[in-house]
CSV table of C-alpha atoms in Angstrom, one decimal:
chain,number,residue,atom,x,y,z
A,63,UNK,CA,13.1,86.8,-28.7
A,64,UNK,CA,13.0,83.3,-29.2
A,65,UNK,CA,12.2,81.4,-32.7
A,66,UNK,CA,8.8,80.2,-30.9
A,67,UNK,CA,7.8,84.2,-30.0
A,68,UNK,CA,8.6,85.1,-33.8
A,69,UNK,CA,6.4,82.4,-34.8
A,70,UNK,CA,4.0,83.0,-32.8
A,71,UNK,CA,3.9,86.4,-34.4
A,72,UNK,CA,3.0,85.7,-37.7
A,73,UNK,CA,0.5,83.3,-37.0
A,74,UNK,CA,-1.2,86.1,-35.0
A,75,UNK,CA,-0.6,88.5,-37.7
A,76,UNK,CA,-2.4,85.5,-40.2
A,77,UNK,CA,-5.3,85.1,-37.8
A,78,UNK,CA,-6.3,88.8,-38.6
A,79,UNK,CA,-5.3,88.7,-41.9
A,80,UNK,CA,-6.9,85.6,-43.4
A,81,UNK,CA,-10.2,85.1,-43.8
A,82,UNK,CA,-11.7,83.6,-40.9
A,83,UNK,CA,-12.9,80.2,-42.4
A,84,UNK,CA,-9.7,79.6,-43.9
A,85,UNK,CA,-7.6,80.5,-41.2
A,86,UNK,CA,-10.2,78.3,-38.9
A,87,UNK,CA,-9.0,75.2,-41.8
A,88,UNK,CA,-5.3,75.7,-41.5
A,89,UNK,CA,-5.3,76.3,-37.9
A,90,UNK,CA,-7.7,72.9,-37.3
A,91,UNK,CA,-5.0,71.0,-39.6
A,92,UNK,CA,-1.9,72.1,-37.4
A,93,UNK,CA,-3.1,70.7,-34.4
A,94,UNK,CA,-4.7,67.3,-35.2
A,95,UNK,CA,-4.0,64.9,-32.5
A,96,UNK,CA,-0.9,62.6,-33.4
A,97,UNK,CA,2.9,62.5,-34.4
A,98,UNK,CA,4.0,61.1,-37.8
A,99,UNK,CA,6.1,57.8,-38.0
A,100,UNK,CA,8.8,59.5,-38.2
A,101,UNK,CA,12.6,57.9,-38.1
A,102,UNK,CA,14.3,57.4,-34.9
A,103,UNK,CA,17.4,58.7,-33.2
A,104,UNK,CA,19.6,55.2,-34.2
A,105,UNK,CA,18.3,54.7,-37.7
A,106,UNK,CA,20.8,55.1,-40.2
A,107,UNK,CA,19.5,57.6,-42.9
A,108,UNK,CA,20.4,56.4,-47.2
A,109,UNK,CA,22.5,58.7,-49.3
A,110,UNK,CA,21.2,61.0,-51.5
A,111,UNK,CA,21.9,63.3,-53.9
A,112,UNK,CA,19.0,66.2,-54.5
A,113,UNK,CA,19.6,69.5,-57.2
A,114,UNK,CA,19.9,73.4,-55.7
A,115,UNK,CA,17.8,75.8,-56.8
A,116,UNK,CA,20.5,76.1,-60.0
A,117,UNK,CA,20.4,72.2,-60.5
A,118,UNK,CA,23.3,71.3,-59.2
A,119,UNK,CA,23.2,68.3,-57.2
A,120,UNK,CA,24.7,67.9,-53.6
A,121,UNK,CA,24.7,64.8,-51.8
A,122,UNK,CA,24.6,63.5,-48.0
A,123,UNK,CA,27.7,61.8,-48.4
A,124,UNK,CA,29.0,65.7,-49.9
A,125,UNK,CA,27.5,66.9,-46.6
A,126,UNK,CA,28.8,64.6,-43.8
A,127,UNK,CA,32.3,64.5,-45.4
A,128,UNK,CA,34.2,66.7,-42.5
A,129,UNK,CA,31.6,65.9,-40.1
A,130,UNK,CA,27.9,65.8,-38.9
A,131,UNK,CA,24.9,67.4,-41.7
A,132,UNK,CA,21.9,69.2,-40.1
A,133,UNK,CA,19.0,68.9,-42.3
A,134,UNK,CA,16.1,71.0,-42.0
A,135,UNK,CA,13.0,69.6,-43.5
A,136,UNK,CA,10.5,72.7,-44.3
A,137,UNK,CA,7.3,72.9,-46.3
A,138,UNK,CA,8.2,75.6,-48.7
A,139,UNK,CA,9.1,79.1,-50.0
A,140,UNK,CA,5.7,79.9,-49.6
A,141,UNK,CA,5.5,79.1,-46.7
A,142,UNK,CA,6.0,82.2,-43.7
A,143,UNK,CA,7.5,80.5,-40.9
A,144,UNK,CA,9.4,78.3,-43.0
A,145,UNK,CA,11.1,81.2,-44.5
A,146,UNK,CA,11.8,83.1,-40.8
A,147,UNK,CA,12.9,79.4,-39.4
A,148,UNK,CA,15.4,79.4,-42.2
A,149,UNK,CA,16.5,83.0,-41.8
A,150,UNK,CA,16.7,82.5,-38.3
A,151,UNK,CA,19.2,79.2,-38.9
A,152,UNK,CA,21.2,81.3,-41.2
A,153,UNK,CA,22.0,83.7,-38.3
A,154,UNK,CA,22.0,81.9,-35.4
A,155,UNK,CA,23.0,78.3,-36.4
A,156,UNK,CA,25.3,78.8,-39.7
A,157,UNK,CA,28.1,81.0,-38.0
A,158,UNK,CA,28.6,78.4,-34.9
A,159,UNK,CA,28.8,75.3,-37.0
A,160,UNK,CA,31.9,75.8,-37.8
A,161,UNK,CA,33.1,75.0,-34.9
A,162,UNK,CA,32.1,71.2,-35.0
A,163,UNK,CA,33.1,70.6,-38.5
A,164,UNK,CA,29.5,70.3,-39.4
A,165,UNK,CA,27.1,71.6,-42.3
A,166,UNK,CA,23.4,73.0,-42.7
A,167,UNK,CA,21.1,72.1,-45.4
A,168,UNK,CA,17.5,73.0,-46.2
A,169,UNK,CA,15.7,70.2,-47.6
A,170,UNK,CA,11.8,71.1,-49.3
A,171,UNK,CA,9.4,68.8,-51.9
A,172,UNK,CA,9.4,72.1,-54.2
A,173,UNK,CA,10.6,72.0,-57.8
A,174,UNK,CA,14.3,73.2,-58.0
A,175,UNK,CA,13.0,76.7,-59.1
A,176,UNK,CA,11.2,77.6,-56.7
A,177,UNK,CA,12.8,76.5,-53.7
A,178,UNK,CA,15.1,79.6,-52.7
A,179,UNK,CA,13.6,82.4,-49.9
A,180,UNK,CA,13.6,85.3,-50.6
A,181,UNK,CA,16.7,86.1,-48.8
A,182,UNK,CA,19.7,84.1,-50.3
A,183,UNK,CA,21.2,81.4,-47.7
A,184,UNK,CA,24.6,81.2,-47.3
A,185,UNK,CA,24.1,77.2,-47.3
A,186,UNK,CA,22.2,74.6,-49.9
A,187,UNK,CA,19.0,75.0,-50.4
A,188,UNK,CA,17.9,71.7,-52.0
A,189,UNK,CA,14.8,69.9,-54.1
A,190,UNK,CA,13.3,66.6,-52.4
A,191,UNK,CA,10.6,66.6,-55.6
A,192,UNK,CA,8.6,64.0,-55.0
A,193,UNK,CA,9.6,63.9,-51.0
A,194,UNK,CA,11.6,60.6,-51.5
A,195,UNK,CA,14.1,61.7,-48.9
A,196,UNK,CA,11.3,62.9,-46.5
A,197,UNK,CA,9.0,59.8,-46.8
A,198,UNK,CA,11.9,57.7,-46.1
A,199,UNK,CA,12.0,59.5,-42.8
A,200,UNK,CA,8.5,59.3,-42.5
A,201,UNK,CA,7.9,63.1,-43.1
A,202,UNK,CA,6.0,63.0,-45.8
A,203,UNK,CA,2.0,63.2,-45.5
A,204,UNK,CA,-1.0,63.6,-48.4
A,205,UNK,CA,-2.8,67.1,-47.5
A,206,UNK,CA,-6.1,66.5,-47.2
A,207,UNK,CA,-9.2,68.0,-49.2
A,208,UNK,CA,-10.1,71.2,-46.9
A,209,UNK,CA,-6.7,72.0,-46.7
A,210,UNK,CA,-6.2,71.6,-50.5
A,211,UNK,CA,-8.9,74.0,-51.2
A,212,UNK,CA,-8.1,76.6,-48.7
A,213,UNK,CA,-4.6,76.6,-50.0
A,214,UNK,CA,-5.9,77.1,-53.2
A,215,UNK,CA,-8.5,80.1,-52.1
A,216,UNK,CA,-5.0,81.7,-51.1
A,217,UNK,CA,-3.3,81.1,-54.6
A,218,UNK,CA,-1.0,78.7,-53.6
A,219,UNK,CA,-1.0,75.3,-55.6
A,220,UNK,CA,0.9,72.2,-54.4
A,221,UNK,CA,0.4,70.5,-57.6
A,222,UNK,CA,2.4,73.3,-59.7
A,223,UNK,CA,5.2,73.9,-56.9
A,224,UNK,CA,6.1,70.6,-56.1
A,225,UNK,CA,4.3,68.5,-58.6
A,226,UNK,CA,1.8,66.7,-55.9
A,227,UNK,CA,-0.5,67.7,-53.6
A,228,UNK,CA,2.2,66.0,-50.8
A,229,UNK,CA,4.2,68.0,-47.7
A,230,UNK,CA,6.4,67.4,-45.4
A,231,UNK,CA,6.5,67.8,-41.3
A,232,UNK,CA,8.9,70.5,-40.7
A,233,UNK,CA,11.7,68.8,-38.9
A,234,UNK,CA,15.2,68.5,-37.9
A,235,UNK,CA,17.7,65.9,-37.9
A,236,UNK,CA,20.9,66.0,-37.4
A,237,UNK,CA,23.1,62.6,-38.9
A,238,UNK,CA,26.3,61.6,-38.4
A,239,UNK,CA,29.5,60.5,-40.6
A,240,UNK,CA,28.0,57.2,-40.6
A,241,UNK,CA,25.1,58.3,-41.6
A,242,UNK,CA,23.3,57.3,-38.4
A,243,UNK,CA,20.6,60.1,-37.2
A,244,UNK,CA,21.8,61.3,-34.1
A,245,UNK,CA,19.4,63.9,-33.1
A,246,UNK,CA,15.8,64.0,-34.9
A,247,UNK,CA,13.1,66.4,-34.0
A,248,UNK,CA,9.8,66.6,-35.7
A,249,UNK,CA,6.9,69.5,-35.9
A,250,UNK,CA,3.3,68.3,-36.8
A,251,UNK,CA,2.4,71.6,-35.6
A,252,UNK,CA,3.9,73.8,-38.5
A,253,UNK,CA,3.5,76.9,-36.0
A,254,UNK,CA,6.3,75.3,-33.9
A,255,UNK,CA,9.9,74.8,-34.6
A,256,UNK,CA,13.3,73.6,-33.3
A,257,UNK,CA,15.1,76.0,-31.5
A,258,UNK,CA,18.8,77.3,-32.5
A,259,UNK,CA,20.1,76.4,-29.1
A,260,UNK,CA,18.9,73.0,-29.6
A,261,UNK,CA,20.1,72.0,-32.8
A,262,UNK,CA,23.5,73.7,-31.3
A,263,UNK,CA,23.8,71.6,-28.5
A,264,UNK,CA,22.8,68.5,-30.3
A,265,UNK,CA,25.7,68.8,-32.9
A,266,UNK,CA,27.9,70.0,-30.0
A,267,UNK,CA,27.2,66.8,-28.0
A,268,UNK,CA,28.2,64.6,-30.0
């Protein structure tokens, strides 16, 4: 089964579940027309440094220092396909970097405490509060008013978990010992995600 079918899944699984007017509001916001301005394959990307879920920082440069970082942008523990996408990474991706002397990091806007699945990862989990990292790659986006309220109807609230009403496009980039993005792949559509075999052969490729 691919990462797509699994997804698929649970957003079938929400359509029953859900009530139907907020499911019909989340489902409307995931496919508006339009990409974000999202960084390019050729930008170089700035260093950070961004705190685990037990505060300890880790930086890009901390990342990139044996060879190329794949970061994976989600939206948050909360969030169901975020935490299969990342589950998925951990098995399929994780094992086979190795290989090419590169790392894996999850990057979300949630507060440091919150910002672990519910599975432990075998690689960083880290705290973009505030999304300065992801708005410098043009992830970042303001969720609109509907949304905001049918998020809230279903208990979760943006403004307690990451301290704004802000989220990120799921993505992945993939940057190199330069810090140059190499490989950038962006998901307006939170349903959708980047394949294992593609992240793979993008950090193989290079």
């Amino acid at each position: 089964m691919t990462l797509q079918n699994a997804l698929t899944g649970i957003n079938d699984h929400a359509r029953g579940a859900l009530p139907p007017e907020i499911f019909a509001i989340l489902d409307a916001d995931r496919r508006r027309a339009g990409n974000p301005d999202s960084a390019q394959v050729g930008a170089r990307i700035e260093n950070f440094e961004l705190p685990g879920a037990d505060g300890a920082p880790t930086s890009l440069g901390e990342l990139i220092a044996a060879g190329p970082a794949v970061l994976v942008f989600y939206r948050g523990q909360w969030c169901p396909y975020c935490n299969l996408t990342l589950r998925t990474y951990q098995q399929e991706v994780h094992p086979e970097l190795g290989k090419y002397g590169a790392t894996l990091a999850a990057i979300s806007p949630q507060r440091p405490d919150g910002s672990v699945p519910v599975e432990d990862l075998a690689f960083p989990v880290l705290s973009d509060v505030g999304s300065t990292v992801a708005r410098g790659l043009g992830l970042s986006y303001p969720v609109s008013q509907p949304v905001r309220e049918a998020m809230e109807a279903l208990g979760t609230d943006l403004e307690k978990v990451n301290g704004t009403w802000e989220l990120v496009h799921p993505a992945v980039v993939v940057v190199d010992q330069d810090r140059v993005l190499r490989f950038v792949d962006v998901h307006p559509d939170f349903v959708t995600r980047t394949e294992p075999a593609e992240i793979l052969e993008a950090v193989k490729s290079l």
